[in-house]
Coordinates of C-alpha atoms and ligand atoms in Angstrom, one line a residue:
X1 CA 0.2 -0.1 0.2
X2 CA 1.3 3.5 -1.0
X3 CA 1.0 5.9 1.9
X4 CA 3.5 8.9 2.4
X5 CA 3.2 8.8 6.1
X6 CA 3.2 6.4 9.1
X7 CA -0.5 6.3 9.2
X8 CA -2.0 2.8 10.4
X9 CA -5.6 1.9 11.3
X10 CA -4.6 3.3 15.0
X11 CA -2.8 6.6 15.1
X12 CA -3.8 9.4 12.4
X13 CA -1.3 12.0 11.4
X14 CA -2.3 15.5 12.8
X15 CA -2.7 18.5 9.5
X16 CA -0.8 16.4 7.0
X17 CA 0.0 18.8 3.9
X18 CA 0.0 16.3 1.7
X19 CA -1.1 12.6 2.8
X20 CA -2.8 9.9 0.4
X21 CA -3.3 6.3 0.6
X22 CA -3.6 4.4 -2.6
X23 CA -2.3 1.1 -3.8
X24 CA 0.6 1.1 -5.9
X25 CA 1.7 4.9 -7.6
X26 CA 3.5 3.1 -10.1
X27 CA 0.2 2.5 -11.8
X28 CA 0.1 6.2 -12.5
X29 CA 1.1 6.3 -16.1
X30 CA -1.4 3.9 -17.1
X31 CA -3.9 5.5 -14.7
X32 CA -3.1 9.0 -17.1
X33 CA -3.9 7.4 -20.1
X34 CA -6.8 6.2 -19.5
X35 CA -8.2 9.2 -17.7
X36 CA -7.1 11.1 -21.2
X37 CA -9.5 8.5 -23.6
X38 CA -12.3 9.3 -20.2
X39 CA -11.9 13.2 -20.9
X40 CA -12.1 12.6 -24.7
X41 CA -16.0 10.9 -23.9
X42 CA -16.7 13.8 -21.1
X43 CA -17.7 16.8 -22.8
X44 CA -19.9 18.4 -20.3
X45 CA -17.0 18.2 -17.9
X46 CA -14.0 19.3 -20.1
X47 CA -16.8 22.4 -21.2
X48 CA -17.3 23.8 -18.1
X49 CA -13.3 23.5 -17.4
X50 CA -13.1 25.6 -20.8
X51 CA -16.1 27.9 -19.4
X52 CA -15.2 28.6 -15.6
X53 CA -11.5 27.7 -15.1
X54 CA -10.0 31.2 -15.4
X55 CA -13.1 32.5 -13.1
X56 CA -12.4 29.8 -10.7
X57 CA -15.6 29.6 -9.0
X58 CA -14.5 27.3 -6.4
X59 CA -11.5 29.0 -5.0
X60 CA -11.1 28.8 -1.4
X61 CA -13.6 25.8 -1.5
X62 CA -12.5 22.9 0.5
X63 CA -14.2 19.7 -0.7
X64 CA -14.3 16.0 0.1
X65 CA -15.6 13.9 -1.9
X66 CA -16.6 9.7 -0.9
X67 CA -17.7 8.5 -4.0
X68 CA -16.6 5.4 -6.4
X69 CA -12.4 6.5 -7.4
X70 CA -12.9 5.4 -10.6
X71 CA -11.4 7.2 -14.3
X72 CA -14.8 9.1 -14.7
X73 CA -14.5 10.4 -11.0
X74 CA -10.6 11.4 -11.7
X75 CA -11.6 13.7 -14.7
X76 CA -14.3 15.1 -12.1
X77 CA -12.2 15.6 -9.2
X78 CA -9.4 17.8 -11.8
X79 CA -12.5 19.2 -12.9
X80 CA -12.7 20.9 -9.2
X81 CA -9.5 21.3 -9.0
X82 CA -9.3 23.6 -12.4
X83 CA -12.2 25.7 -10.9
X84 CA -10.3 26.2 -7.4
X85 CA -11.4 23.7 -5.5
X86 CA -9.2 21.9 -2.9
X87 CA -10.0 18.4 -3.1
X88 CA -9.5 15.1 -1.1
X89 CA -11.3 12.1 -1.9
X90 CA -12.3 8.2 -0.7
X91 CA -14.6 5.7 -2.1
X92 CA -17.8 5.5 -1.6
X93 CA -17.8 1.4 -1.7
X94 CA -15.0 -1.5 -0.9
X95 CA -14.8 -2.8 -4.2
X96 CA -15.1 -0.1 -6.6
X97 CA -11.6 1.6 -7.0
X98 CA -9.6 1.3 -9.8
X99 CA -6.1 1.7 -8.0
X100 CA -4.9 3.3 -11.6
X101 CA -7.3 5.7 -11.3
X102 CA -6.6 6.9 -7.6
X103 CA -2.8 6.5 -8.6
X104 CA -3.0 9.2 -11.2
X105 CA -4.7 11.7 -9.4
X106 CA -2.3 11.5 -6.5
X107 CA 1.1 12.1 -8.8
X108 CA -1.1 14.7 -10.9
X109 CA -0.7 15.6 -14.8
X110 CA 3.1 17.0 -13.4
X111 CA 4.1 15.2 -10.6
X112 CA 5.6 11.9 -10.3
X113 CA 5.7 8.8 -7.7
X114 CA 8.6 10.2 -6.4
X115 CA 7.1 13.7 -5.9
X116 CA 3.5 13.9 -6.1
X117 CA 1.8 16.7 -6.8
X118 CA -2.3 16.0 -7.4
X119 CA -4.9 15.4 -4.9
X120 CA -5.0 13.6 -1.9
X121 CA -6.8 9.7 -2.2
X122 CA -7.7 7.6 0.4
X123 CA -8.9 4.5 -1.3
X124 CA -7.7 1.5 -2.8
X125 CA -10.0 -1.5 -4.3
X126 CA -11.1 -4.3 -2.1
X127 CA -11.1 -2.1 1.6
X128 CA -11.9 -4.0 4.5
X129 CA -14.6 -1.7 6.6
X130 CA -12.4 -1.0 9.0
X131 CA -10.2 0.9 6.7
X132 CA -13.1 2.0 4.5
X133 CA -14.1 4.2 7.2
X134 CA -10.8 5.0 8.4
X135 CA -10.0 6.4 4.6
X136 CA -13.3 8.3 4.5
X137 CA -12.6 9.6 8.3
X138 CA -8.8 11.0 6.6
X139 CA -10.9 11.9 3.2
X140 CA -12.8 14.7 6.0
X141 CA -9.3 15.6 7.1
X142 CA -7.8 19.2 6.1
X143 CA -4.9 21.0 7.2
X144 CA -5.2 22.6 10.8
X145 CA -7.6 20.6 11.6
X146 CA -10.3 22.1 9.2
X147 CA -13.3 20.3 8.5
X148 CA -14.8 20.4 4.4
X149 CA -16.8 23.1 3.2
X150 CA -18.3 20.8 0.9
X151 CA -18.8 17.6 0.9
X152 CA -19.6 15.5 -2.7
X153 CA -21.5 12.0 -1.5
X154 CA -22.5 8.9 -3.2
X155 CA -24.9 7.2 -0.6
X156 CA -24.5 9.3 2.0
X157 CA -21.5 7.9 4.1
X158 CA -19.9 11.1 4.4
X159 CA -23.1 13.1 5.6
X160 CA -23.6 9.7 8.0
X161 CA -19.9 9.6 9.6
X162 CA -20.4 13.7 10.0
X163 CA -23.6 13.9 11.5
X164 CA -23.3 11.2 13.8
X165 CA -19.2 12.1 14.6
X166 CA -21.7 15.1 16.4
X167 CA -24.0 13.7 17.4
X168 CA -22.2 11.1 19.8
X169 CA -19.9 14.2 21.0
X170 CA -23.2 15.6 22.4
X171 CA -24.4 12.4 23.6
X172 CA -22.0 9.4 23.4
X173 CA -24.9 6.9 24.5
X174 CA -25.8 6.6 20.8
X175 CA -23.0 5.2 20.3
X176 CA -24.3 2.1 22.0
X177 CA -27.2 1.5 20.4
X178 CA -27.7 -2.0 18.5
X179 CA -26.0 -2.2 15.3
X180 CA -28.1 -4.0 12.2
X181 CA -25.1 -4.6 9.7
X182 CA -21.1 -5.3 9.6
X183 CA -20.6 -1.7 8.2
X184 CA -22.7 0.0 10.8
X185 CA -20.6 -1.9 13.5
X186 CA -17.6 -0.8 11.9
X187 CA -18.4 3.2 11.8
X188 CA -19.9 2.7 14.8
X189 CA -16.3 1.4 16.2
X190 CA -14.6 4.2 14.5
X191 CA -16.4 6.5 15.8
X192 CA -16.0 5.6 19.4
X193 CA -11.9 5.3 18.7
X194 CA -12.1 8.6 17.3
X195 CA -13.8 10.2 20.5
X196 CA -11.6 8.8 22.7
X197 CA -9.0 10.1 21.4
X198 CA -10.3 13.9 20.0
X199 CA -13.2 14.7 21.9
X200 CA -14.0 17.5 19.2
X201 CA -12.7 16.2 16.2
X202 CA -16.9 16.6 14.8
X203 CA -17.3 19.6 16.4
X204 CA -14.3 20.8 14.0
X205 CA -15.0 19.1 10.8
X206 CA -18.3 20.3 10.2
X207 CA -17.5 24.7 11.9
X208 CA -17.1 25.4 8.4
X209 CA -19.3 22.9 6.4
X210 CA -21.5 24.7 4.1
X211 CA -23.6 21.6 2.0
X212 CA -23.3 18.3 0.4
X213 CA -24.2 17.5 -2.9
X214 CA -25.9 13.7 -3.2
X215 CA -25.3 11.6 -6.6
X216 CA -27.7 8.5 -5.9
X217 CA -31.4 7.7 -5.1
X218 CA -30.5 6.0 -2.0
X219 CA -28.2 8.9 -0.6
X220 CA -31.4 10.7 -1.5
X221 CA -33.5 8.7 0.7
X222 CA -31.4 9.4 3.6
X223 CA -31.3 13.0 3.1
X224 CA -34.8 13.6 2.7
X225 CA -35.8 11.6 5.8
X226 CA -33.0 13.8 7.7
X227 CA -35.1 17.0 6.3
X228 CA -37.8 15.5 8.1
X229 CA -36.6 14.5 11.0
X230 CA -35.1 18.1 11.2
X231 CA -31.5 16.6 11.6
X232 CA -29.5 18.2 8.4
X233 CA -27.0 20.2 9.5
X234 CA -26.5 21.8 5.9
X235 CA -28.0 23.0 2.5
X236 CA -28.3 20.1 0.1
X237 CA -28.6 18.9 -3.5
X238 CA -30.3 16.3 -4.7
X239 CA -28.2 15.7 -8.0
X240 CA -29.6 12.5 -8.5
X241 CA -32.9 14.2 -9.7
X242 CA -31.8 15.9 -12.2
X243 CA -33.2 14.7 -15.1
X244 CA -30.1 14.6 -16.8
X245 CA -28.6 12.2 -13.9
X246 CA -31.3 9.9 -13.1
X247 CA -32.8 9.4 -16.4
X248 CA -29.6 9.0 -18.0
X249 CA -26.6 7.5 -15.3
X250 CA -29.4 5.1 -13.8
X251 CA -31.3 3.8 -16.8
X252 CA -28.7 3.8 -19.5
X253 CA -25.4 3.4 -17.6
X254 CA -26.7 0.5 -15.7
X255 CA -28.1 -0.8 -19.4
X256 CA -24.2 -1.0 -20.0
X257 CA -22.7 -2.0 -16.8
X258 CA -24.8 -4.4 -15.3
X259 CA -24.0 -7.0 -18.1
X260 CA -20.3 -5.8 -18.6
X261 CA -20.4 -6.9 -14.4
X262 CA -22.0 -10.3 -14.8
X263 CA -19.7 -11.4 -18.1
X264 CA -16.7 -9.9 -16.4
X265 CA -17.2 -12.1 -13.1
X266 CA -18.7 -15.3 -15.2
X267 CA -18.3 -15.3 -19.0
X268 CA -21.8 -17.2 -18.4
X269 CA -24.1 -16.9 -21.8
X270 CA -27.4 -14.4 -21.3
X271 CA -29.5 -15.9 -23.9
X272 CA -31.9 -18.3 -23.5
X273 CA -31.4 -17.5 -19.4
X274 CA -34.2 -16.9 -17.5
X275 CA -33.2 -13.4 -15.5
X276 CA -35.2 -12.1 -12.6
X277 CA -34.6 -8.4 -12.0
X278 CA -35.8 -6.7 -8.2
X279 CA -37.1 -2.9 -8.7
X280 CA -38.1 -1.6 -12.0
X281 CA -37.3 1.9 -11.2
X282 CA -35.0 3.6 -13.1
X283 CA -31.6 1.4 -12.7
X284 CA -34.6 -1.9 -12.7
X285 CA -35.6 -0.4 -16.4
X286 CA -32.0 -0.5 -17.6
X287 CA -30.8 -3.7 -16.4
X288 CA -34.0 -5.2 -17.6
X289 CA -33.3 -3.6 -21.0
X290 CA -29.7 -4.9 -21.1
X291 CA -30.3 -8.8 -20.4
X292 CA -33.4 -8.8 -22.6
X293 CA -31.4 -7.3 -25.1
X294 CA -29.3 -10.2 -25.0
X295 CA -31.6 -12.6 -25.4
X296 CA -32.6 -13.5 -21.5
X297 CA -36.4 -14.2 -20.7
X298 CA -36.7 -11.5 -17.8
X299 CA -39.1 -11.6 -15.3
X300 CA -39.8 -8.0 -13.1
X301 CA -40.3 -8.5 -9.3
X302 CA -42.2 -5.4 -8.3
X303 CA -44.0 -3.8 -5.2
X304 CA -44.7 -0.5 -6.8
X305 CA -48.0 -0.8 -9.2
X306 CA -47.5 1.7 -11.2
X307 CA -43.9 0.4 -11.9
X308 CA -45.3 -3.0 -12.5
X309 CA -47.9 -1.8 -14.8
X310 CA -44.4 -0.2 -16.8
X311 CA -42.6 -3.2 -16.5
X312 CA -45.6 -5.5 -17.6
X313 CA -46.2 -3.0 -20.4
X314 CA -42.8 -2.5 -21.6
X315 CA -43.5 -6.9 -22.3
X316 CA -42.1 -8.3 -19.0
X317 CA -43.7 -10.8 -17.2
X318 CA -44.2 -9.7 -13.6
X319 CA -44.0 -12.0 -10.4
X320 CA -43.1 -11.6 -7.0
X321 CA -39.9 -13.3 -6.6
X322 CA -40.3 -15.9 -4.6
X323 CA -42.4 -17.8 -7.6
X324 CA -38.6 -17.3 -9.3
X325 CA -36.6 -18.4 -6.8
X326 CA -36.4 -22.5 -8.1
X327 CA -36.9 -21.4 -11.9
X328 CA -34.2 -18.3 -12.3
X329 CA -30.5 -18.4 -13.9
X330 CA -29.8 -15.0 -13.1
X331 CA -30.8 -12.4 -9.9
X332 CA -30.5 -8.9 -9.9
X333 CA -31.4 -6.7 -7.2
X334 CA -32.0 -2.9 -8.0
X335 CA -34.2 -1.3 -5.3
X336 CA -32.7 0.2 -2.4
X337 CA -34.4 -2.0 -0.2
X338 CA -33.4 -4.8 1.9
X339 CA -33.7 -8.2 2.6
X340 CA -34.8 -8.5 -1.0
X341 CA -33.4 -11.9 -1.8
X342 CA -33.2 -13.7 1.7
X343 CA -31.1 -16.7 2.9
X344 CA -34.2 -18.4 2.5
X345 CA -34.2 -17.8 -1.4
X346 CA -30.6 -18.5 -1.8
X347 CA -31.2 -22.0 -0.6
X348 CA -34.2 -22.6 -2.9
X349 CA -32.3 -21.6 -6.3
X350 CA -30.9 -24.4 -8.8
X351 CA -27.7 -25.3 -8.6
X352 CA -25.3 -22.8 -10.5
X353 CA -27.6 -19.7 -10.1
X354 CA -26.2 -16.2 -10.7
X355 CA -26.6 -13.5 -7.7
X356 CA -25.8 -10.2 -8.0
X357 CA -27.0 -6.6 -6.7
X358 CA -26.5 -3.1 -8.9
X359 CA -28.2 -0.8 -5.9
X360 CA -26.2 1.3 -3.8
X361 CA -26.2 -1.0 -0.2
X362 CA -25.1 -4.5 0.0
X363 CA -28.0 -5.5 2.1
X364 CA -30.5 -6.0 -0.8
X365 CA -29.1 -10.0 -1.2
X366 CA -29.2 -11.5 2.9
X367 CA -25.5 -12.6 2.4
X368 CA -25.1 -12.4 6.1
X369 CA -28.1 -14.8 6.4
X370 CA -26.4 -17.1 3.9
X371 CA -23.6 -17.4 5.7
X372 CA -25.3 -18.5 8.7
X373 CA -26.6 -21.2 7.4
X374 CA -25.2 -24.3 8.9
X375 CA -22.6 -27.0 6.5
X376 CA -22.6 -23.6 4.2
X377 CA -18.7 -23.6 2.5
X378 CA -17.7 -20.4 0.2
X379 CA -15.0 -21.1 -2.7
X380 CA -13.6 -18.0 -4.1
X381 CA -13.6 -18.4 -7.7
X382 CA -11.3 -14.8 -8.0
X383 CA -11.6 -11.7 -6.4
X384 CA -15.0 -10.4 -5.9
X385 CA -16.6 -13.8 -7.2
X386 CA -17.6 -16.6 -4.9
X387 CA -19.4 -20.0 -5.2
X388 CA -21.2 -20.6 -2.0
X389 CA -21.9 -24.2 -1.6
X390 CA -24.8 -25.8 0.2
X391 CA -24.8 -28.9 2.7
X392 CA -26.5 -30.6 -0.3
X393 CA -24.2 -29.9 -2.7
X394 CA -25.9 -27.4 -4.6
X395 CA -23.8 -24.0 -5.3
X396 CA -24.6 -20.6 -6.1
X397 CA -22.5 -17.8 -7.4
X398 CA -22.7 -14.3 -6.1
X399 CA -21.1 -11.5 -7.4
X400 CA -19.1 -9.2 -5.4
X401 CA -20.2 -10.2 -2.0
X402 CA -23.7 -8.5 -2.7
X403 CA -22.3 -5.0 -3.3
X404 CA -23.0 -3.2 -6.5
X405 CA -22.2 -5.4 -9.3
X406 CA -21.1 -2.9 -11.8
X407 CA -18.3 -1.1 -9.5
X408 CA -17.2 -4.1 -8.2
X409 CA -16.1 -6.5 -11.6
X410 CA -16.6 -4.1 -13.7
X411 CA -15.3 -0.7 -13.7
X412 CA -18.9 1.0 -13.4
X413 CA -20.4 3.1 -16.0
X414 CA -19.0 4.5 -19.0
X415 CA -17.0 7.8 -19.3
X416 CA -19.9 9.3 -21.8
X417 CA -23.1 9.4 -19.2
X418 CA -20.9 10.4 -16.2
X419 CA -19.8 13.6 -17.6
X420 CA -23.9 14.4 -17.6
X421 CA -24.0 13.2 -13.6
X422 CA -20.8 15.3 -12.9
X423 CA -21.7 18.4 -14.7
X424 CA -24.8 18.8 -12.6
X425 CA -22.5 17.8 -9.6
X426 CA -20.1 20.6 -10.1
X427 CA -22.9 23.2 -11.1
X428 CA -24.2 21.7 -7.7
X429 CA -21.2 22.3 -5.8
X430 CA -21.1 25.9 -7.5
X431 CA -24.4 26.7 -6.3
X432 CA -23.7 25.5 -2.9
X433 CA -20.4 27.6 -2.2
X434 CA -21.8 30.8 -4.1
X435 CA -24.9 30.5 -1.4
X436 CA -22.7 29.4 1.6
X437 CA -23.7 32.7 3.6
X438 CA -27.6 32.9 2.9
X439 CA -29.4 29.2 2.4
X440 CA -30.4 26.8 5.2
X441 CA -30.7 23.6 5.7
X442 CA -32.8 21.5 3.4
X443 CA -33.1 19.5 0.5
X444 CA -33.1 21.2 -3.3
X445 CA -32.8 20.3 -6.7
X446 CA -31.3 22.2 -9.6
X447 CA -33.4 24.3 -11.9
X448 CA -34.4 23.2 -14.5
X449 CA -32.2 25.2 -16.6
X450 CA -29.3 24.0 -15.5
X451 CA -30.8 20.6 -16.3
X452 CA -31.3 21.3 -19.8
X453 CA -27.8 22.7 -19.9
X454 CA -26.1 19.8 -19.1
X455 CA -28.1 18.2 -21.6
X456 CA -26.6 20.5 -24.3
X457 CA -23.0 20.0 -23.5
X458 CA -23.7 16.7 -24.4
X459 CA -25.5 17.2 -27.5
X460 CA -22.4 18.1 -30.5
X461 CA -20.3 14.9 -29.0
X462 CA -23.1 12.9 -30.6
X463 CA -24.3 14.8 -33.7
X464 CA -27.1 16.0 -32.2
X465 CA -28.8 19.3 -34.0
X466 CA -32.0 20.6 -32.1
X467 CA -34.4 21.8 -34.0
X468 CA -35.5 25.8 -32.7
X469 CA -38.5 27.6 -31.9
X470 CA -39.5 31.1 -33.7
X471 CA -41.1 33.8 -31.8
X472 CA -44.3 33.0 -32.8
X473 CA -44.3 29.1 -31.7
X474 CA -42.5 30.8 -28.5
X475 CA -45.3 32.5 -28.0
X476 CA -47.9 30.1 -28.7
X477 CA -46.4 28.5 -26.1
X478 CA -45.2 30.5 -24.0
X479 CA -41.5 29.9 -23.4
X480 CA -38.7 31.6 -24.2
X481 CA -36.6 30.0 -27.3
X482 CA -34.0 29.5 -25.5
X483 CA -35.6 27.6 -22.7
X484 CA -36.1 26.2 -20.3
X485 CA -38.8 24.1 -22.1
X486 CA -40.4 22.1 -19.6
X487 CA -41.3 23.3 -15.9
X488 CA -39.6 22.1 -13.0
X489 CA -42.6 19.4 -12.5
X490 CA -42.5 17.6 -15.8
X491 CA -41.5 14.5 -15.7
X492 CA -39.2 12.1 -17.8
Ligands
LIG501 P1 -36.0 3.9 -8.0 O1 -36.5 4.1 -6.5 O2 -36.2 4.7 -9.3 O3 -36.4 2.2 -8.1 C1 -36.4 1.4 -7.0 C2 -37.8 0.4 -7.2 O4 -37.6 -0.5 -6.7 C3 -38.9 1.2 -7.4 O5 -39.8 1.2 -8.5 C4 -39.6 0.1 -6.1 O6 -40.7 0.3 -5.9 C5 -39.0 -0.7 -6.4 N1 -38.8 -1.6 -4.8 C6 -38.3 -1.3 -3.5 N2 -38.3 -2.2 -2.6 C7 -38.6 -3.3 -3.6 C8 -39.2 -4.7 -2.8 N3 -38.7 -5.3 -2.0 N4 -38.9 -5.9 -4.2 C9 -39.3 -5.1 -5.7 N5 -39.2 -4.1 -5.7 C10 -38.9 -3.0 -5.1 O7 -34.3 3.9 -7.5 P2 -33.2 3.6 -8.8 O8 -32.7 5.0 -9.2 O9 -33.6 2.7 -9.8 O10 -32.2 3.0 -8.0 C11 -32.0 1.7 -6.9 C12 -30.7 1.8 -6.4 O11 -29.6 0.8 -7.3 C13 -30.5 2.7 -5.5 O12 -30.0 2.1 -4.4 C14 -29.7 3.2 -6.2 O13 -29.2 4.1 -5.2 C15 -28.5 3.1 -7.1 N6 -28.2 3.3 -8.2 C16 -27.1 2.7 -8.4 C17 -26.2 2.7 -9.1 C18 -24.9 1.8 -10.0 O14 -24.5 2.3 -10.5 N7 -25.1 0.7 -8.8 C19 -26.6 3.7 -10.1 C20 -27.7 4.0 -10.1 C21 -28.4 4.2 -9.0
LIG502 N1 -21.5 5.1 -10.6 C1 -22.0 4.4 -11.5 N2 -20.8 4.0 -12.5 C2 -19.4 5.0 -12.2 C3 -18.3 5.8 -12.4 N3 -17.5 4.9 -13.9 N4 -17.8 6.6 -11.7 C4 -17.8 6.8 -10.9 N5 -19.4 6.6 -10.8 C5 -20.1 5.6 -11.0

């Protein structure tokens, strides 16, 4: 593991000026070449660099990111830096880091392995849970004991750590509550260790915290819950519900990266197989379409009558998972819910079934329950691919230990779609920073004109030419010829 300091899981160097934790800095030249290719496919981020690189609207902002440390994220990080921000980064998943991307970001465009000049990154592929929270803690520590001004969150773990850490400084008994997962238990362990050593750590970390922009559906649910319970400390921008995020990344991104993950992990023939997709939201729609496109017979399991009807009208069979466990070959969870595939389901599956999740957290498949089945045996096929052998001799392939398969077993979504997501992230960070002394805690989305602007930035690359409203048409529709063309409430 490459680290400039003597940091360990026990000790943290105070006020690090340029610390980082990545797997191997010698991977940086490879990472840099792939980042340059990613840039060619990320016109939105490159346009924002061109537009705002000189005026530096993020000058002075300390930004911590907790978001998959991929090649595409590297382009986001370097865009934030080009706009003036001081950035530190950790991943939001133990399996999703691309080590060459992390190394290249640390080394920077003009640095070398001996003299890194980039951005402090704290991430590697296949972290333990304790390392995960340790690395996030480090990403939240700026020099002089300062915390971030802004957070880019994906799933809400950075927000959770900041909120829970601060609450525990006020009432430490909340760290004694029973935990519901290994992830949460590891966070509590970390917070207890910090509290014993640094009783005011989170007061300092949140002293100049002005906002968070959240990337994904699950993280957005966490934010709205905090807003409702009046515990949210800062203004938040829900990036997920920008149309150019959820209707592109969640749908078209997963349409490409789900199968990439399953194929790299198993190489299985999809055609002719029966696949069950749990959840027919944006992610489920993209996942189901890709499986069907490759010739699978796809069955959808849904709880929501509207999404179930949509699935049916798109030509899918719609059945509860319980009716499908014994006959399907491939199972994909895409719900953001818990316990969708239970240990009992797993035990009933046919020999050789492939099970994976593309939702944000790993609790859609009850892996903890699977481990408790008496006589069950895990055989690692390769990293992030395990064959679980039941006492009766049947086996099942579990991908990425139930964590999101497209980032655990492949490289996540392609650059182009991430360019749209991350352009929204940059605009959200700019808005939070510009409003930092005025905005109140609460969750909002970016206005529709910015959503349209993000789309616009991606049209040329695909050779799209827009039709134009003439003045009479614009007047007839009650619109400005420049847009926005739909109201904020319009559902795409
Ligand atoms: P969504 O809310 O649009 O869709 C989820 C669907 O699941 C809903 O239709 C809901 O009714 C259904 N559902 C909930 N519980 C269910 C259950 N027990 N059984 C069957 N159906 C159930 O959310 P989304 O945007 O599609 O996101 C789904 C998950 O994927 C979230 O965790 C999100 O954060 C994550 N996500 C992952 C990626 C990725 O790259 N892996 C990308 C985007 C989003
Ligand atoms: N989420 C899905 N795909 C991703 C990627 N390539 N980079 C960062 N986050 C992602």
